[in-house]
mmCIF file of C-alpha atoms in Angstrom:
data_model
loop_
_atom_site.group_PDB
_atom_site.id
_atom_site.type_symbol
_atom_site.label_atom_id
_atom_site.label_comp_id
_atom_site.label_asym_id
_atom_site.label_seq_id
_atom_site.Cartn_x
_atom_site.Cartn_y
_atom_site.Cartn_z
ATOM 1 C CA UNK A 1 -12.447 42.741 11.604
ATOM 2 C CA UNK A 2 -14.343 44.304 14.476
ATOM 3 C CA UNK A 3 -14.941 48.036 14.694
ATOM 4 C CA UNK A 4 -16.147 47.516 18.232
ATOM 5 C CA UNK A 5 -12.840 46.052 19.421
ATOM 6 C CA UNK A 6 -11.775 49.411 20.880
ATOM 7 C CA UNK A 7 -13.639 49.825 24.172
ATOM 8 C CA UNK A 8 -13.639 53.608 24.545
ATOM 9 C CA UNK A 9 -14.618 54.535 20.956
ATOM 10 C CA UNK A 10 -17.332 51.855 21.024
ATOM 11 C CA UNK A 11 -18.716 53.249 24.282
ATOM 12 C CA UNK A 12 -18.491 56.820 22.978
ATOM 13 C CA UNK A 13 -20.613 55.905 19.945
ATOM 14 C CA UNK A 14 -23.241 54.347 22.222
ATOM 15 C CA UNK A 15 -23.188 57.561 24.288
ATOM 16 C CA UNK A 16 -23.871 59.555 21.114
ATOM 17 C CA UNK A 17 -26.676 57.146 20.216
ATOM 18 C CA UNK A 18 -28.077 57.609 23.735
ATOM 19 C CA UNK A 19 -28.059 61.372 23.175
ATOM 20 C CA UNK A 20 -29.849 60.892 19.864
ATOM 21 C CA UNK A 21 -32.466 58.719 21.600
ATOM 22 C CA UNK A 22 -32.942 61.486 24.164
ATOM 23 C CA UNK A 23 -33.299 64.168 21.471
ATOM 24 C CA UNK A 24 -35.999 62.222 19.629
ATOM 25 C CA UNK A 25 -37.705 61.084 22.840
ATOM 26 C CA UNK A 26 -37.234 57.354 22.169
ATOM 27 C CA UNK A 27 -37.192 55.569 25.539
ATOM 28 C CA UNK A 28 -36.467 52.174 23.973
ATOM 29 C CA UNK A 29 -33.368 53.553 22.273
ATOM 30 C CA UNK A 30 -32.171 55.239 25.456
ATOM 31 C CA UNK A 31 -32.570 52.057 27.537
ATOM 32 C CA UNK A 32 -30.904 49.986 24.834
ATOM 33 C CA UNK A 33 -27.945 52.360 24.699
ATOM 34 C CA UNK A 34 -27.492 52.398 28.473
ATOM 35 C CA UNK A 35 -27.232 48.606 28.443
ATOM 36 C CA UNK A 36 -24.955 48.587 25.394
ATOM 37 C CA UNK A 37 -22.659 51.176 26.956
ATOM 38 C CA UNK A 38 -22.125 48.911 29.941
ATOM 39 C CA UNK A 39 -21.972 45.526 28.242
ATOM 40 C CA UNK A 40 -20.404 46.839 25.030
ATOM 41 C CA UNK A 41 -17.496 48.366 26.927
ATOM 42 C CA UNK A 42 -16.657 45.099 28.656
ATOM 43 C CA UNK A 43 -17.427 43.085 25.526
ATOM 44 C CA UNK A 44 -14.916 45.197 23.608
ATOM 45 C CA UNK A 45 -12.279 44.616 26.264
ATOM 46 C CA UNK A 46 -12.584 40.836 25.999
ATOM 47 C CA UNK A 47 -13.270 40.688 22.245
ATOM 48 C CA UNK A 48 -16.869 39.470 22.492
ATOM 49 C CA UNK A 49 -18.632 41.825 20.113
ATOM 50 C CA UNK A 50 -20.461 41.046 16.861
ATOM 51 C CA UNK A 51 -18.753 42.192 13.683
ATOM 52 C CA UNK A 52 -20.501 45.060 11.920
ATOM 53 C CA UNK A 53 -23.368 45.521 14.396
ATOM 54 C CA UNK A 54 -24.645 49.107 14.104
ATOM 55 C CA UNK A 55 -25.473 49.282 17.818
ATOM 56 C CA UNK A 56 -28.998 50.641 17.504
ATOM 57 C CA UNK A 57 -31.696 49.361 19.855
ATOM 58 C CA UNK A 58 -33.595 48.089 16.812
ATOM 59 C CA UNK A 59 -30.896 45.413 16.260
ATOM 60 C CA UNK A 60 -30.118 42.511 18.596
ATOM 61 C CA UNK A 61 -26.919 43.298 20.507
ATOM 62 C CA UNK A 62 -25.283 39.998 19.566
ATOM 63 C CA UNK A 63 -26.304 40.022 15.872
ATOM 64 C CA UNK A 64 -23.359 40.175 13.431
ATOM 65 C CA UNK A 65 -23.914 42.355 10.373
ATOM 66 C CA UNK A 66 -21.971 42.805 7.133
ATOM 67 C CA UNK A 67 -19.417 45.626 7.127
ATOM 68 C CA UNK A 68 -19.838 47.888 4.082
ATOM 69 C CA UNK A 69 -16.966 47.514 1.615
ATOM 70 C CA UNK A 70 -15.982 51.180 1.863
ATOM 71 C CA UNK A 71 -15.466 50.820 5.628
ATOM 72 C CA UNK A 72 -13.596 47.515 5.635
ATOM 73 C CA UNK A 73 -10.285 49.202 4.870
ATOM 74 C CA UNK A 74 -10.686 51.541 7.828
ATOM 75 C CA UNK A 75 -11.250 48.655 10.213
ATOM 76 C CA UNK A 76 -8.507 46.349 8.920
ATOM 77 C CA UNK A 77 -5.268 46.716 10.895
ATOM 78 C CA UNK A 78 -2.298 47.939 8.866
ATOM 79 C CA UNK A 79 -0.453 44.651 9.475
ATOM 80 C CA UNK A 80 -3.180 42.776 7.616
ATOM 81 C CA UNK A 81 -3.082 45.313 4.788
ATOM 82 C CA UNK A 82 0.674 44.806 4.347
ATOM 83 C CA UNK A 83 0.199 41.041 4.184
ATOM 84 C CA UNK A 84 -2.237 41.456 1.255
ATOM 85 C CA UNK A 85 0.267 43.358 -0.902
#
């Protein structure tokens, strides 16, 4: 279950986080997001992204994180949901 498996939406979120970094004047966040936009896009294409990582510059890019229970259903493909029934 990887929310980052879709390259464009993953990159779009990092673009929004870059904009947030700009708005609050956080250079570390902006630099982190520029790198994550590049590497995250390609990582998503090849399936090399950590599950649940929030994508903020305050978290290591390769660090997996737990996915909140309320979001797990949104990230589980419908095929897997049918198998559970």
